[in-house]
Amino acid sequence: MDAATLGAVGTIVVGLAAAAAALIGHRGANAASQSGAVLGGYSTLVDNLQEERAQLRDRVTENERLLAAAYAELTSERANKAELHARIAELTNENARLRERIIELGGEPT
């Protein structure tokens, strides 16, 4: 082989090696880009989950406050109901006593 043929073959081999290196480099860049996109997407997902968790905690806190208020209102209504029952019993007894007194005085109870 003469020098021109060796030079041409050498140029072709170097060209092929450069193309292979460029192809491998391009694949590596794509992989790194995709990896960055995945990590960025993961970071966004984690941020969204943390925000949703914080919102749910706020809702739980608000629901617990409303539940405590409802229990307090129920307790108050039960106390009022007990007072009303006592007042009803007191008035019923007083009416019975007054009717008996009316009868003792010679009248007709209404």
mmCIF file of N, CA, C and O in Angstrom, residues 44-99:
data_model
loop_
_atom_site.group_PDB
_atom_site.id
_atom_site.type_symbol
_atom_site.label_atom_id
_atom_site.label_comp_id
_atom_site.label_asym_id
_atom_site.label_seq_id
_atom_site.Cartn_x
_atom_site.Cartn_y
_atom_site.Cartn_z
ATOM 1 N N THR A 44 -40.768 18.052 41.762
ATOM 2 C CA THR A 44 -42.080 18.699 41.664
ATOM 3 C C THR A 44 -43.148 17.837 42.324
ATOM 4 O O THR A 44 -44.012 18.344 43.049
ATOM 5 N N LEU A 45 -43.096 16.535 42.090
ATOM 6 C CA LEU A 45 -44.058 15.618 42.696
ATOM 7 C C LEU A 45 -43.966 15.656 44.217
ATOM 8 O O LEU A 45 -44.983 15.727 44.916
ATOM 9 N N VAL A 46 -42.752 15.646 44.743
ATOM 10 C CA VAL A 46 -42.562 15.706 46.193
ATOM 11 C C VAL A 46 -43.112 17.017 46.743
ATOM 12 O O VAL A 46 -43.796 17.032 47.767
ATOM 13 N N ASP A 47 -42.835 18.123 46.049
ATOM 14 C CA ASP A 47 -43.362 19.420 46.490
ATOM 15 C C ASP A 47 -44.885 19.413 46.503
ATOM 16 O O ASP A 47 -45.513 19.902 47.448
ATOM 17 N N ASN A 48 -45.489 18.846 45.451
ATOM 18 C CA ASN A 48 -46.956 18.790 45.383
ATOM 19 C C ASN A 48 -47.525 17.934 46.503
ATOM 20 O O ASN A 48 -48.543 18.280 47.112
ATOM 21 N N LEU A 49 -46.877 16.808 46.773
ATOM 22 C CA LEU A 49 -47.355 15.935 47.847
ATOM 23 C C LEU A 49 -47.242 16.616 49.206
ATOM 24 O O LEU A 49 -48.136 16.507 50.045
ATOM 25 N N GLN A 50 -46.159 17.322 49.427
ATOM 26 C CA GLN A 50 -45.989 18.027 50.701
ATOM 27 C C GLN A 50 -47.025 19.128 50.854
ATOM 28 O O GLN A 50 -47.576 19.335 51.934
ATOM 29 N N GLU A 51 -47.330 19.824 49.759
ATOM 30 C CA GLU A 51 -48.351 20.876 49.808
ATOM 31 C C GLU A 51 -49.728 20.276 50.087
ATOM 32 O O GLU A 51 -50.481 20.796 50.902
ATOM 33 N N GLU A 52 -50.039 19.165 49.425
ATOM 34 C CA GLU A 52 -51.324 18.510 49.652
ATOM 35 C C GLU A 52 -51.427 18.010 51.088
ATOM 36 O O GLU A 52 -52.475 18.134 51.731
ATOM 37 N N ARG A 53 -50.339 17.462 51.620
ATOM 38 C CA ARG A 53 -50.333 16.977 52.997
ATOM 39 C C ARG A 53 -50.568 18.138 53.963
ATOM 40 O O ARG A 53 -51.338 18.012 54.917
ATOM 41 N N ALA A 54 -49.953 19.276 53.705
ATOM 42 C CA ALA A 54 -50.160 20.446 54.567
ATOM 43 C C ALA A 54 -51.611 20.909 54.508
ATOM 44 O O ALA A 54 -52.209 21.255 55.539
ATOM 45 N N GLN A 55 -52.208 20.900 53.311
ATOM 46 C CA GLN A 55 -53.616 21.291 53.177
ATOM 47 C C GLN A 55 -54.527 20.329 53.932
ATOM 48 O O GLN A 55 -55.487 20.754 54.590
ATOM 49 N N LEU A 56 -54.222 19.046 53.845
ATOM 50 C CA LEU A 56 -55.042 18.061 54.556
ATOM 51 C C LEU A 56 -54.903 18.224 56.066
ATOM 52 O O LEU A 56 -55.888 18.088 56.800
ATOM 53 N N ARG A 57 -53.703 18.525 56.527
ATOM 54 C CA ARG A 57 -53.518 18.772 57.968
ATOM 55 C C ARG A 57 -54.326 19.981 58.413
ATOM 56 O O ARG A 57 -54.928 19.965 59.486
ATOM 57 N N ASP A 58 -54.358 21.027 57.586
ATOM 58 C CA ASP A 58 -55.160 22.208 57.912
ATOM 59 C C ASP A 58 -56.642 21.853 57.978
ATOM 60 O O ASP A 58 -57.357 22.321 58.865
ATOM 61 N N ARG A 59 -57.106 21.016 57.035
ATOM 62 C CA ARG A 59 -58.511 20.604 57.047
ATOM 63 C C ARG A 59 -58.828 19.775 58.282
ATOM 64 O O ARG A 59 -59.901 19.931 58.886
ATOM 65 N N VAL A 60 -57.910 18.892 58.675
ATOM 66 C CA VAL A 60 -58.118 18.074 59.873
ATOM 67 C C VAL A 60 -58.214 18.975 61.098
ATOM 68 O O VAL A 60 -59.089 18.802 61.955
ATOM 69 N N THR A 61 -57.320 19.963 61.177
ATOM 70 C CA THR A 61 -57.342 20.896 62.308
ATOM 71 C C THR A 61 -58.659 21.655 62.355
ATOM 72 O O THR A 61 -59.271 21.798 63.421
ATOM 73 N N GLU A 62 -59.137 22.130 61.195
ATOM 74 C CA GLU A 62 -60.408 22.861 61.139
ATOM 75 C C GLU A 62 -61.571 21.945 61.512
ATOM 76 O O GLU A 62 -62.461 22.336 62.268
ATOM 77 N N ASN A 63 -61.547 20.700 61.016
ATOM 78 C CA ASN A 63 -62.616 19.751 61.359
ATOM 79 C C ASN A 63 -62.615 19.436 62.850
ATOM 80 O O ASN A 63 -63.680 19.298 63.459
ATOM 81 N N GLU A 64 -61.441 19.323 63.459
ATOM 82 C CA GLU A 64 -61.373 19.074 64.899
ATOM 83 C C GLU A 64 -61.937 20.258 65.679
ATOM 84 O O GLU A 64 -62.627 20.070 66.680
ATOM 85 N N ARG A 65 -61.676 21.479 65.194
ATOM 86 C CA ARG A 65 -62.230 22.666 65.854
ATOM 87 C C ARG A 65 -63.751 22.657 65.756
ATOM 88 O O ARG A 65 -64.460 22.891 66.744
ATOM 89 N N LEU A 66 -64.278 22.349 64.554
ATOM 90 C CA LEU A 66 -65.728 22.303 64.370
ATOM 91 C C LEU A 66 -66.361 21.185 65.196
ATOM 92 O O LEU A 66 -67.452 21.356 65.746
ATOM 93 N N LEU A 67 -65.684 20.057 65.292
ATOM 94 C CA LEU A 67 -66.178 18.941 66.094
ATOM 95 C C LEU A 67 -66.245 19.321 67.568
ATOM 96 O O LEU A 67 -67.239 19.022 68.250
ATOM 97 N N ALA A 68 -65.221 19.992 68.068
ATOM 98 C CA ALA A 68 -65.224 20.431 69.464
ATOM 99 C C ALA A 68 -66.366 21.417 69.714
ATOM 100 O O ALA A 68 -67.050 21.353 70.737
ATOM 101 N N ALA A 69 -66.597 22.319 68.751
ATOM 102 C CA ALA A 69 -67.695 23.283 68.888
ATOM 103 C C ALA A 69 -69.045 22.560 68.883
ATOM 104 O O ALA A 69 -69.942 22.906 69.653
ATOM 105 N N ALA A 70 -69.191 21.545 68.039
ATOM 106 C CA ALA A 70 -70.445 20.787 67.986
ATOM 107 C C ALA A 70 -70.681 20.043 69.297
ATOM 108 O O ALA A 70 -71.810 20.010 69.806
ATOM 109 N N TYR A 71 -69.621 19.441 69.855
ATOM 110 C CA TYR A 71 -69.760 18.756 71.145
ATOM 111 C C TYR A 71 -70.135 19.750 72.249
ATOM 112 O O TYR A 71 -70.970 19.439 73.108
ATOM 113 N N ALA A 72 -69.532 20.937 72.214
ATOM 114 C CA ALA A 72 -69.858 21.946 73.220
ATOM 115 C C ALA A 72 -71.320 22.373 73.093
ATOM 116 O O ALA A 72 -72.029 22.518 74.095
ATOM 117 N N GLU A 73 -71.794 22.542 71.847
ATOM 118 C CA GLU A 73 -73.192 22.918 71.639
ATOM 119 C C GLU A 73 -74.132 21.801 72.100
ATOM 120 O O GLU A 73 -75.159 22.067 72.726
ATOM 121 N N LEU A 74 -73.772 20.563 71.816
ATOM 122 C CA LEU A 74 -74.590 19.431 72.246
ATOM 123 C C LEU A 74 -74.655 19.358 73.762
ATOM 124 O O LEU A 74 -75.733 19.134 74.338
ATOM 125 N N THR A 75 -73.539 19.567 74.425
ATOM 126 C CA THR A 75 -73.512 19.562 75.889
ATOM 127 C C THR A 75 -74.404 20.663 76.433
ATOM 128 O O THR A 75 -75.163 20.455 77.382
ATOM 129 N N SER A 76 -74.323 21.838 75.813
ATOM 130 C CA SER A 76 -75.165 22.961 76.242
ATOM 131 C C SER A 76 -76.645 22.645 76.030
ATOM 132 O O SER A 76 -77.475 22.916 76.905
ATOM 133 N N GLU A 77 -76.968 22.052 74.879
ATOM 134 C CA GLU A 77 -78.367 21.713 74.612
ATOM 135 C C GLU A 77 -78.869 20.645 75.578
ATOM 136 O O GLU A 77 -80.021 20.697 76.016
ATOM 137 N N ARG A 78 -78.015 19.700 75.923
ATOM 138 C CA ARG A 78 -78.417 18.683 76.898
ATOM 139 C C ARG A 78 -78.677 19.307 78.259
ATOM 140 O O ARG A 78 -79.631 18.931 78.945
ATOM 141 N N ALA A 79 -77.839 20.273 78.643
ATOM 142 C CA ALA A 79 -78.046 20.957 79.922
ATOM 143 C C ALA A 79 -79.355 21.738 79.870
ATOM 144 O O ALA A 79 -80.142 21.708 80.835
ATOM 145 N N ASN A 80 -79.606 22.407 78.740
ATOM 146 C CA ASN A 80 -80.861 23.158 78.599
ATOM 147 C C ASN A 80 -82.056 22.203 78.622
ATOM 148 O O ASN A 80 -83.095 22.515 79.208
ATOM 149 N N LYS A 81 -81.915 21.061 77.988
ATOM 150 C CA LYS A 81 -82.998 20.071 77.964
ATOM 151 C C LYS A 81 -83.285 19.565 79.380
ATOM 152 O O LYS A 81 -84.443 19.435 79.775
ATOM 153 N N ALA A 82 -82.244 19.310 80.142
ATOM 154 C CA ALA A 82 -82.426 18.856 81.525
ATOM 155 C C ALA A 82 -83.117 19.939 82.351
ATOM 156 O O ALA A 82 -84.009 19.641 83.162
ATOM 157 N N GLU A 83 -82.722 21.190 82.144
ATOM 158 C CA GLU A 83 -83.368 22.297 82.856
ATOM 159 C C GLU A 83 -84.845 22.381 82.472
ATOM 160 O O GLU A 83 -85.700 22.616 83.339
ATOM 161 N N LEU A 84 -85.148 22.218 81.187
ATOM 162 C CA LEU A 84 -86.538 22.272 80.739
ATOM 163 C C LEU A 84 -87.354 21.128 81.339
ATOM 164 O O LEU A 84 -88.508 21.331 81.748
ATOM 165 N N HIS A 85 -86.781 19.934 81.398
ATOM 166 C CA HIS A 85 -87.486 18.805 82.008
ATOM 167 C C HIS A 85 -87.766 19.085 83.493
ATOM 168 O O HIS A 85 -88.869 18.792 83.987
ATOM 169 N N ALA A 86 -86.812 19.659 84.169
ATOM 170 C CA ALA A 86 -87.009 19.990 85.581
ATOM 171 C C ALA A 86 -88.107 21.051 85.715
ATOM 172 O O ALA A 86 -88.970 20.953 86.606
ATOM 173 N N ARG A 87 -88.113 22.043 84.854
ATOM 174 C CA ARG A 87 -89.126 23.107 84.898
ATOM 175 C C ARG A 87 -90.513 22.540 84.588
ATOM 176 O O ARG A 87 -91.516 22.909 85.213
ATOM 177 N N ILE A 88 -90.589 21.628 83.598
ATOM 178 C CA ILE A 88 -91.865 20.990 83.256
ATOM 179 C C ILE A 88 -92.391 20.199 84.451
ATOM 180 O O ILE A 88 -93.593 20.271 84.790
ATOM 181 N N ALA A 89 -91.523 19.432 85.086
ATOM 182 C CA ALA A 89 -91.940 18.655 86.262
ATOM 183 C C ALA A 89 -92.410 19.580 87.370
ATOM 184 O O ALA A 89 -93.433 19.320 88.029
ATOM 185 N N GLU A 90 -91.685 20.670 87.573
ATOM 186 C CA GLU A 90 -92.059 21.641 88.622
ATOM 187 C C GLU A 90 -93.430 22.255 88.329
ATOM 188 O O GLU A 90 -94.291 22.336 89.216
ATOM 189 N N LEU A 91 -93.678 22.674 87.084
ATOM 190 C CA LEU A 91 -94.964 23.285 86.720
ATOM 191 C C LEU A 91 -96.099 22.269 86.769
ATOM 192 O O LEU A 91 -97.224 22.602 87.190
ATOM 193 N N THR A 92 -95.821 21.031 86.356
ATOM 194 C CA THR A 92 -96.849 19.982 86.422
ATOM 195 C C THR A 92 -97.247 19.727 87.870
ATOM 196 O O THR A 92 -98.456 19.621 88.190
ATOM 197 N N ASN A 93 -96.273 19.629 88.758
ATOM 198 C CA ASN A 93 -96.563 19.425 90.186
ATOM 199 C C ASN A 93 -97.325 20.610 90.760
ATOM 200 O O ASN A 93 -98.265 20.430 91.545
ATOM 201 N N GLU A 94 -96.925 21.821 90.366
ATOM 202 C CA GLU A 94 -97.622 23.009 90.872
ATOM 203 C C GLU A 94 -99.068 23.034 90.384
ATOM 204 O O GLU A 94 -99.988 23.348 91.154
ATOM 205 N N ASN A 95 -99.321 22.684 89.122
ATOM 206 C CA ASN A 95 -100.692 22.634 88.592
ATOM 207 C C ASN A 95 -101.530 21.603 89.341
ATOM 208 O O ASN A 95 -102.695 21.862 89.676
ATOM 209 N N ALA A 96 -100.953 20.445 89.607
ATOM 210 C CA ALA A 96 -101.685 19.413 90.354
ATOM 211 C C ALA A 96 -102.023 19.914 91.747
ATOM 212 O O ALA A 96 -103.146 19.732 92.239
ATOM 213 N N ARG A 97 -101.083 20.568 92.417
ATOM 214 C CA ARG A 97 -101.316 21.102 93.760
ATOM 215 C C ARG A 97 -102.390 22.193 93.727
ATOM 216 O O ARG A 97 -103.295 22.226 94.585
ATOM 217 N N LEU A 98 -102.349 23.064 92.712
ATOM 218 C CA LEU A 98 -103.342 24.137 92.609
ATOM 219 C C LEU A 98 -104.739 23.576 92.319
ATOM 220 O O LEU A 98 -105.737 24.076 92.854
ATOM 221 N N ARG A 99 -104.820 22.552 91.502
ATOM 222 C CA ARG A 99 -106.125 21.936 91.222
ATOM 223 C C ARG A 99 -106.698 21.318 92.496
ATOM 224 O O ARG A 99 -107.909 21.408 92.759
#
